[in-house]
Amino acid sequence: MKNRFLYKCTLWVGVMILGSCESYFEPDTDDILLEENYIGNTNELYSGYMGIAAKVQTVADQGIFLSELRGDFLEPTDNAPQELWDIYNHTISEGNSFADPSGYYDVINNANNYIRKAFEYKESNPDAVEDAVFEPLVSGAIRFKVWSYLMLAKLYGEAVYLDQPLTKEEDISKYPVMQFDELIGQLISLMEGGVNGIDGKKVLVWSDLLFPGVSTSAQDLTWNMICPSPGPLLIELYLWNGSYEQVVSLGMSFIYDQGSGRYKLGNDDYNGEWIQFFYRDPITKTRELINIVPFDYQRHQTNHLIDFFSNAEPNKYYLRPTEVAMQRFQKQVRQDGITVGDRYRGEDYTYWRQNGEWVVRKFSRAHETADNVYKNDVHIALYRAGDIHLFVAEALNQMEKFKEAEAFLNDGVQNYLSKNEGNLEYPLDNETYNSAININWGVRRRVDLGPVFPEGLSKDELDTPEKIEQYKKGLDSLLLEETCMESAGEARSYFAMIRMAKRWNDPSMLAERVSAKYPEGKRESIRNLLMQPEHWFIDYDLNK
């Protein structure tokens, strides 16, 4: 009975919220929820919320293409349209449809309208929905808005900030434009302060809504994963803001997860299991996956990942991995200290040779032949456990907690605890947390790679401020290198380049990495361009 009920609810919610198959790069501004009173009963309160999630579907792959083409993982093929080549060459022309941010503003406008109409409905019908449901719905809408603004900040370096929904006739240019740092601060304030007393940190457990009175595990429901969770979202915002102690405090609490088996980077997903995060049913991978944008080809919900990455008919094969990105995997040293090559994230996993060409394989392993490649659902991960561990390691490095940062990066909390018994340091001196996270293997050990450390310095010889800063910057570079492998093709690495180049006021941390993927005759001009931080972001005029 429970399974039949789950199917009915899943079908109902799926058809209701995720049935759209509109073009992902042609945002329909007429489709946003405008001034009509669309919340008239409790069901519409739920469907309006899911309508925001459906809008996130339409931009989920856009962020990947825009960031990875401007980073060092992707390059266009000869099949690619000129607009993708322009993004790759950092010469985006007016009206480039792939670079259009309108889809992100659709998410924001839907969220703003939903929040306003939800409060109007609640005021008119105070007993129609319990606060325990109403407040998390509003809180989730806030997080959808915050996530979309964070993507705009990372891609465009600025955004028009809107607190109220737009009407069709309104001119967006009359609203204030917030620059990157101001926008990050505003988003933190929105998460913590919220709207009308409801902050962005309340979570709706969908099992309570779908299965009232029925014992079921919240982590077994995909619906709990569709909205960015408050923990990861705030952790990333704090990291951009330089609030490193808050990153560590919240990150450790999130990884601990009340002692659960989730988010630990243990040996459950050791070696070859790692790749399954990207194509297996997300319900079976909740140890790692935190938030996803789900797709279902049977309901005509698809994204462009397979279409653009695969060279199997009938896919377009617009994008391929770069030589420098593949070399990064190939030069890694494994746990034995001898064998070279990232066996479980490199060739055959993140990328491989197919039909005589290099292709991104990370998302397509479930269905690769021409007769069934269309069956790929390919959920897109917004946050997963690997992200949180790298965020925490990055913050610990800035706090000069080098051994602890390296534990998360290299061979794990498990080995740290055994090697430092009697001399544990924050944040790995918490007995309660350690009782659960001592199964952690670290980002690199999980895929059988050996530890890495900044070259030329030992932690035991950091006797001057200059040496400490040198070690810190070296470890940041290693964390960036790891992000480029762990998160290749997931819209993470280019943003990490921006963050670290900003932190160290050193544009070369981005410019040299990105320019290395270009042909020799073009490399220097791209490097010179990217030595100017204003060129890290997409320049797109919303009023044209």
PDB file of N, CA, C and O in Angstrom, residues 147-198:
ATOM      1  N   TRP A 147      19.711  30.867  -4.042  1.00  0.00           N
ATOM      2  CA  TRP A 147      20.546  30.054  -4.929  1.00  0.00           C
ATOM      3  C   TRP A 147      20.667  30.710  -6.305  1.00  0.00           C
ATOM      4  O   TRP A 147      21.758  30.778  -6.887  1.00  0.00           O
ATOM      5  N   SER A 148      19.549  31.196  -6.836  1.00  0.00           N
ATOM      6  CA  SER A 148      19.569  31.802  -8.163  1.00  0.00           C
ATOM      7  C   SER A 148      20.416  33.066  -8.168  1.00  0.00           C
ATOM      8  O   SER A 148      21.188  33.310  -9.106  1.00  0.00           O
ATOM      9  N   TYR A 149      20.299  33.875  -7.122  1.00  0.00           N
ATOM     10  CA  TYR A 149      21.131  35.073  -7.038  1.00  0.00           C
ATOM     11  C   TYR A 149      22.604  34.730  -6.878  1.00  0.00           C
ATOM     12  O   TYR A 149      23.476  35.427  -7.424  1.00  0.00           O
ATOM     13  N   LEU A 150      22.906  33.672  -6.149  1.00  0.00           N
ATOM     14  CA  LEU A 150      24.301  33.258  -6.007  1.00  0.00           C
ATOM     15  C   LEU A 150      24.877  32.826  -7.351  1.00  0.00           C
ATOM     16  O   LEU A 150      26.030  33.142  -7.683  1.00  0.00           O
ATOM     17  N   MET A 151      24.078  32.132  -8.152  1.00  0.00           N
ATOM     18  CA  MET A 151      24.530  31.760  -9.497  1.00  0.00           C
ATOM     19  C   MET A 151      24.761  33.001 -10.358  1.00  0.00           C
ATOM     20  O   MET A 151      25.748  33.077 -11.099  1.00  0.00           O
ATOM     21  N   LEU A 152      23.866  33.980 -10.268  1.00  0.00           N
ATOM     22  CA  LEU A 152      24.056  35.221 -11.024  1.00  0.00           C
ATOM     23  C   LEU A 152      25.346  35.914 -10.591  1.00  0.00           C
ATOM     24  O   LEU A 152      26.103  36.420 -11.427  1.00  0.00           O
ATOM     25  N   ALA A 153      25.602  35.935  -9.284  1.00  0.00           N
ATOM     26  CA  ALA A 153      26.818  36.579  -8.787  1.00  0.00           C
ATOM     27  C   ALA A 153      28.052  35.882  -9.336  1.00  0.00           C
ATOM     28  O   ALA A 153      29.003  36.534  -9.792  1.00  0.00           O
ATOM     29  N   LYS A 154      28.066  34.556  -9.318  1.00  0.00           N
ATOM     30  CA  LYS A 154      29.241  33.807  -9.738  1.00  0.00           C
ATOM     31  C   LYS A 154      29.457  33.867 -11.251  1.00  0.00           C
ATOM     32  O   LYS A 154      30.595  33.815 -11.721  1.00  0.00           O
ATOM     33  N   LEU A 155      28.375  33.959 -11.997  1.00  0.00           N
ATOM     34  CA  LEU A 155      28.491  33.985 -13.457  1.00  0.00           C
ATOM     35  C   LEU A 155      28.653  35.391 -14.015  1.00  0.00           C
ATOM     36  O   LEU A 155      29.415  35.603 -14.969  1.00  0.00           O
ATOM     37  N   TYR A 156      27.916  36.354 -13.450  1.00  0.00           N
ATOM     38  CA  TYR A 156      27.859  37.691 -14.030  1.00  0.00           C
ATOM     39  C   TYR A 156      28.532  38.756 -13.160  1.00  0.00           C
ATOM     40  O   TYR A 156      28.727  39.885 -13.619  1.00  0.00           O
ATOM     41  N   GLY A 157      28.866  38.412 -11.913  1.00  0.00           N
ATOM     42  CA  GLY A 157      29.560  39.354 -11.048  1.00  0.00           C
ATOM     43  C   GLY A 157      28.678  40.436 -10.462  1.00  0.00           C
ATOM     44  O   GLY A 157      29.131  41.260  -9.660  1.00  0.00           O
ATOM     45  N   GLU A 158      27.401  40.445 -10.810  1.00  0.00           N
ATOM     46  CA  GLU A 158      26.449  41.440 -10.338  1.00  0.00           C
ATOM     47  C   GLU A 158      25.043  40.950 -10.659  1.00  0.00           C
ATOM     48  O   GLU A 158      24.865  39.987 -11.411  1.00  0.00           O
ATOM     49  N   ALA A 159      24.062  41.609 -10.092  1.00  0.00           N
ATOM     50  CA  ALA A 159      22.678  41.244 -10.382  1.00  0.00           C
ATOM     51  C   ALA A 159      21.756  42.393 -10.011  1.00  0.00           C
ATOM     52  O   ALA A 159      22.031  43.161  -9.079  1.00  0.00           O
ATOM     53  N   VAL A 160      20.664  42.505 -10.744  1.00  0.00           N
ATOM     54  CA  VAL A 160      19.590  43.424 -10.369  1.00  0.00           C
ATOM     55  C   VAL A 160      18.848  42.794  -9.205  1.00  0.00           C
ATOM     56  O   VAL A 160      18.349  41.671  -9.319  1.00  0.00           O
ATOM     57  N   TYR A 161      18.792  43.498  -8.080  1.00  0.00           N
ATOM     58  CA  TYR A 161      18.188  42.893  -6.891  1.00  0.00           C
ATOM     59  C   TYR A 161      16.719  43.262  -6.798  1.00  0.00           C
ATOM     60  O   TYR A 161      16.343  44.437  -6.806  1.00  0.00           O
ATOM     61  N   LEU A 162      15.888  42.242  -6.693  1.00  0.00           N
ATOM     62  CA  LEU A 162      14.437  42.404  -6.674  1.00  0.00           C
ATOM     63  C   LEU A 162      13.864  41.786  -5.408  1.00  0.00           C
ATOM     64  O   LEU A 162      14.084  40.607  -5.129  1.00  0.00           O
ATOM     65  N   ASP A 163      13.121  42.587  -4.658  1.00  0.00           N
ATOM     66  CA  ASP A 163      12.438  42.070  -3.474  1.00  0.00           C
ATOM     67  C   ASP A 163      10.959  41.829  -3.731  1.00  0.00           C
ATOM     68  O   ASP A 163      10.289  41.171  -2.942  1.00  0.00           O
ATOM     69  N   GLN A 164      10.459  42.368  -4.827  1.00  0.00           N
ATOM     70  CA  GLN A 164       9.055  42.233  -5.171  1.00  0.00           C
ATOM     71  C   GLN A 164       8.952  41.660  -6.581  1.00  0.00           C
ATOM     72  O   GLN A 164       9.827  41.874  -7.418  1.00  0.00           O
ATOM     73  N   PRO A 165       7.851  40.943  -6.877  1.00  0.00           N
ATOM     74  CA  PRO A 165       7.682  40.395  -8.233  1.00  0.00           C
ATOM     75  C   PRO A 165       7.469  41.492  -9.256  1.00  0.00           C
ATOM     76  O   PRO A 165       6.871  42.526  -8.972  1.00  0.00           O
ATOM     77  N   LEU A 166       7.988  41.264 -10.447  1.00  0.00           N
ATOM     78  CA  LEU A 166       7.815  42.203 -11.543  1.00  0.00           C
ATOM     79  C   LEU A 166       6.469  41.989 -12.225  1.00  0.00           C
ATOM     80  O   LEU A 166       5.932  40.886 -12.255  1.00  0.00           O
ATOM     81  N   THR A 167       5.954  43.049 -12.804  1.00  0.00           N
ATOM     82  CA  THR A 167       4.831  42.909 -13.725  1.00  0.00           C
ATOM     83  C   THR A 167       5.408  42.866 -15.133  1.00  0.00           C
ATOM     84  O   THR A 167       6.574  43.179 -15.367  1.00  0.00           O
ATOM     85  N   LYS A 168       4.600  42.475 -16.080  1.00  0.00           N
ATOM     86  CA  LYS A 168       5.072  42.360 -17.463  1.00  0.00           C
ATOM     87  C   LYS A 168       5.565  43.691 -18.012  1.00  0.00           C
ATOM     88  O   LYS A 168       6.463  43.731 -18.848  1.00  0.00           O
ATOM     89  N   GLU A 169       4.976  44.782 -17.536  1.00  0.00           N
ATOM     90  CA  GLU A 169       5.289  46.079 -18.116  1.00  0.00           C
ATOM     91  C   GLU A 169       6.496  46.743 -17.460  1.00  0.00           C
ATOM     92  O   GLU A 169       7.002  47.742 -17.962  1.00  0.00           O
ATOM     93  N   GLU A 170       6.965  46.232 -16.348  1.00  0.00           N
ATOM     94  CA  GLU A 170       8.007  46.926 -15.604  1.00  0.00           C
ATOM     95  C   GLU A 170       9.362  46.838 -16.294  1.00  0.00           C
ATOM     96  O   GLU A 170       9.705  45.822 -16.903  1.00  0.00           O
ATOM     97  N   ASP A 171      10.127  47.916 -16.136  1.00  0.00           N
ATOM     98  CA  ASP A 171      11.474  48.007 -16.684  1.00  0.00           C
ATOM     99  C   ASP A 171      12.461  47.599 -15.596  1.00  0.00           C
ATOM    100  O   ASP A 171      12.571  48.271 -14.567  1.00  0.00           O
ATOM    101  N   ILE A 172      13.190  46.524 -15.830  1.00  0.00           N
ATOM    102  CA  ILE A 172      14.103  46.007 -14.813  1.00  0.00           C
ATOM    103  C   ILE A 172      15.246  46.975 -14.525  1.00  0.00           C
ATOM    104  O   ILE A 172      15.851  46.931 -13.455  1.00  0.00           O
ATOM    105  N   SER A 173      15.524  47.880 -15.469  1.00  0.00           N
ATOM    106  CA  SER A 173      16.657  48.788 -15.299  1.00  0.00           C
ATOM    107  C   SER A 173      16.449  49.797 -14.177  1.00  0.00           C
ATOM    108  O   SER A 173      17.407  50.431 -13.725  1.00  0.00           O
ATOM    109  N   LYS A 174      15.230  49.967 -13.703  1.00  0.00           N
ATOM    110  CA  LYS A 174      14.993  50.943 -12.635  1.00  0.00           C
ATOM    111  C   LYS A 174      15.339  50.392 -11.261  1.00  0.00           C
ATOM    112  O   LYS A 174      15.327  51.125 -10.278  1.00  0.00           O
ATOM    113  N   TYR A 175      15.652  49.114 -11.188  1.00  0.00           N
ATOM    114  CA  TYR A 175      15.992  48.503  -9.912  1.00  0.00           C
ATOM    115  C   TYR A 175      17.506  48.509  -9.704  1.00  0.00           C
ATOM    116  O   TYR A 175      18.284  48.529 -10.665  1.00  0.00           O
ATOM    117  N   PRO A 176      17.937  48.487  -8.449  1.00  0.00           N
ATOM    118  CA  PRO A 176      19.375  48.613  -8.170  1.00  0.00           C
ATOM    119  C   PRO A 176      20.161  47.380  -8.611  1.00  0.00           C
ATOM    120  O   PRO A 176      19.674  46.253  -8.543  1.00  0.00           O
ATOM    121  N   VAL A 177      21.377  47.630  -9.079  1.00  0.00           N
ATOM    122  CA  VAL A 177      22.302  46.566  -9.424  1.00  0.00           C
ATOM    123  C   VAL A 177      23.287  46.408  -8.263  1.00  0.00           C
ATOM    124  O   VAL A 177      23.930  47.377  -7.861  1.00  0.00           O
ATOM    125  N   MET A 178      23.379  45.205  -7.743  1.00  0.00           N
ATOM    126  CA  MET A 178      24.317  44.930  -6.660  1.00  0.00           C
ATOM    127  C   MET A 178      25.551  44.239  -7.229  1.00  0.00           C
ATOM    128  O   MET A 178      25.440  43.296  -8.014  1.00  0.00           O
ATOM    129  N   GLN A 179      26.711  44.719  -6.809  1.00  0.00           N
ATOM    130  CA  GLN A 179      27.957  44.082  -7.208  1.00  0.00           C
ATOM    131  C   GLN A 179      28.202  42.847  -6.344  1.00  0.00           C
ATOM    132  O   GLN A 179      27.534  42.617  -5.338  1.00  0.00           O
ATOM    133  N   PHE A 180      29.187  42.063  -6.740  1.00  0.00           N
ATOM    134  CA  PHE A 180      29.412  40.731  -6.175  1.00  0.00           C
ATOM    135  C   PHE A 180      29.408  40.723  -4.641  1.00  0.00           C
ATOM    136  O   PHE A 180      28.603  40.021  -4.019  1.00  0.00           O
ATOM    137  N   ASP A 181      30.308  41.462  -4.029  1.00  0.00           N
ATOM    138  CA  ASP A 181      30.459  41.377  -2.574  1.00  0.00           C
ATOM    139  C   ASP A 181      29.213  41.861  -1.849  1.00  0.00           C
ATOM    140  O   ASP A 181      28.800  41.281  -0.830  1.00  0.00           O
ATOM    141  N   GLU A 182      28.611  42.931  -2.340  1.00  0.00           N
ATOM    142  CA  GLU A 182      27.386  43.432  -1.726  1.00  0.00           C
ATOM    143  C   GLU A 182      26.267  42.401  -1.834  1.00  0.00           C
ATOM    144  O   GLU A 182      25.481  42.207  -0.893  1.00  0.00           O
ATOM    145  N   LEU A 183      26.209  41.736  -2.964  1.00  0.00           N
ATOM    146  CA  LEU A 183      25.179  40.733  -3.187  1.00  0.00           C
ATOM    147  C   LEU A 183      25.339  39.556  -2.232  1.00  0.00           C
ATOM    148  O   LEU A 183      24.358  39.053  -1.675  1.00  0.00           O
ATOM    149  N   ILE A 184      26.573  39.105  -2.008  1.00  0.00           N
ATOM    150  CA  ILE A 184      26.809  38.008  -1.069  1.00  0.00           C
ATOM    151  C   ILE A 184      26.308  38.389   0.316  1.00  0.00           C
ATOM    152  O   ILE A 184      25.623  37.602   0.996  1.00  0.00           O
ATOM    153  N   GLY A 185      26.632  39.600   0.764  1.00  0.00           N
ATOM    154  CA  GLY A 185      26.155  40.059   2.068  1.00  0.00           C
ATOM    155  C   GLY A 185      24.640  40.118   2.149  1.00  0.00           C
ATOM    156  O   GLY A 185      24.037  39.741   3.169  1.00  0.00           O
ATOM    157  N   GLN A 186      24.018  40.569   1.068  1.00  0.00           N
ATOM    158  CA  GLN A 186      22.558  40.651   1.030  1.00  0.00           C
ATOM    159  C   GLN A 186      21.930  39.263   1.123  1.00  0.00           C
ATOM    160  O   GLN A 186      20.917  39.064   1.805  1.00  0.00           O
ATOM    161  N   LEU A 187      22.521  38.286   0.460  1.00  0.00           N
ATOM    162  CA  LEU A 187      21.971  36.935   0.472  1.00  0.00           C
ATOM    163  C   LEU A 187      22.120  36.277   1.844  1.00  0.00           C
ATOM    164  O   LEU A 187      21.236  35.533   2.288  1.00  0.00           O
ATOM    165  N   ILE A 188      23.209  36.535   2.518  1.00  0.00           N
ATOM    166  CA  ILE A 188      23.372  36.026   3.887  1.00  0.00           C
ATOM    167  C   ILE A 188      22.305  36.635   4.789  1.00  0.00           C
ATOM    168  O   ILE A 188      21.674  35.935   5.596  1.00  0.00           O
ATOM    169  N   SER A 189      22.087  37.942   4.639  1.00  0.00           N
ATOM    170  CA  SER A 189      21.054  38.610   5.442  1.00  0.00           C
ATOM    171  C   SER A 189      19.676  38.040   5.162  1.00  0.00           C
ATOM    172  O   SER A 189      18.861  37.861   6.079  1.00  0.00           O
ATOM    173  N   LEU A 190      19.396  37.735   3.899  1.00  0.00           N
ATOM    174  CA  LEU A 190      18.096  37.166   3.536  1.00  0.00           C
ATOM    175  C   LEU A 190      17.940  35.775   4.133  1.00  0.00           C
ATOM    176  O   LEU A 190      16.871  35.429   4.645  1.00  0.00           O
ATOM    177  N   MET A 191      18.997  34.963   4.068  1.00  0.00           N
ATOM    178  CA  MET A 191      18.926  33.625   4.660  1.00  0.00           C
ATOM    179  C   MET A 191      18.697  33.688   6.161  1.00  0.00           C
ATOM    180  O   MET A 191      17.915  32.912   6.723  1.00  0.00           O
ATOM    181  N   GLU A 192      19.372  34.602   6.832  1.00  0.00           N
ATOM    182  CA  GLU A 192      19.307  34.657   8.294  1.00  0.00           C
ATOM    183  C   GLU A 192      18.110  35.459   8.792  1.00  0.00           C
ATOM    184  O   GLU A 192      17.525  35.120   9.823  1.00  0.00           O
ATOM    185  N   GLY A 193      17.750  36.519   8.068  1.00  0.00           N
ATOM    186  CA  GLY A 193      16.643  37.369   8.513  1.00  0.00           C
ATOM    187  C   GLY A 193      15.311  36.989   7.922  1.00  0.00           C
ATOM    188  O   GLY A 193      14.262  37.137   8.571  1.00  0.00           O
ATOM    189  N   GLY A 194      15.339  36.507   6.691  1.00  0.00           N
ATOM    190  CA  GLY A 194      14.126  36.020   6.059  1.00  0.00           C
ATOM    191  C   GLY A 194      13.130  37.096   5.696  1.00  0.00           C
ATOM    192  O   GLY A 194      13.461  38.269   5.517  1.00  0.00           O
ATOM    193  N   VAL A 195      11.879  36.687   5.606  1.00  0.00           N
ATOM    194  CA  VAL A 195      10.767  37.556   5.217  1.00  0.00           C
ATOM    195  C   VAL A 195       9.645  37.384   6.228  1.00  0.00           C
ATOM    196  O   VAL A 195       9.225  36.260   6.515  1.00  0.00           O
ATOM    197  N   ASN A 196       9.187  38.491   6.790  1.00  0.00           N
ATOM    198  CA  ASN A 196       8.069  38.467   7.746  1.00  0.00           C
ATOM    199  C   ASN A 196       8.267  37.425   8.846  1.00  0.00           C
ATOM    200  O   ASN A 196       7.349  36.685   9.219  1.00  0.00           O
ATOM    201  N   GLY A 197       9.481  37.364   9.351  1.00  0.00           N
ATOM    202  CA  GLY A 197       9.754  36.467  10.477  1.00  0.00           C
ATOM    203  C   GLY A 197      10.086  35.037  10.109  1.00  0.00           C
ATOM    204  O   GLY A 197      10.360  34.219  10.991  1.00  0.00           O
ATOM    205  N   ILE A 198      10.076  34.706   8.837  1.00  0.00           N
ATOM    206  CA  ILE A 198      10.436  33.351   8.394  1.00  0.00           C
ATOM    207  C   ILE A 198      11.778  33.426   7.674  1.00  0.00           C
ATOM    208  O   ILE A 198      11.888  34.079   6.627  1.00  0.00           O
TER     209      ILE A 198
END
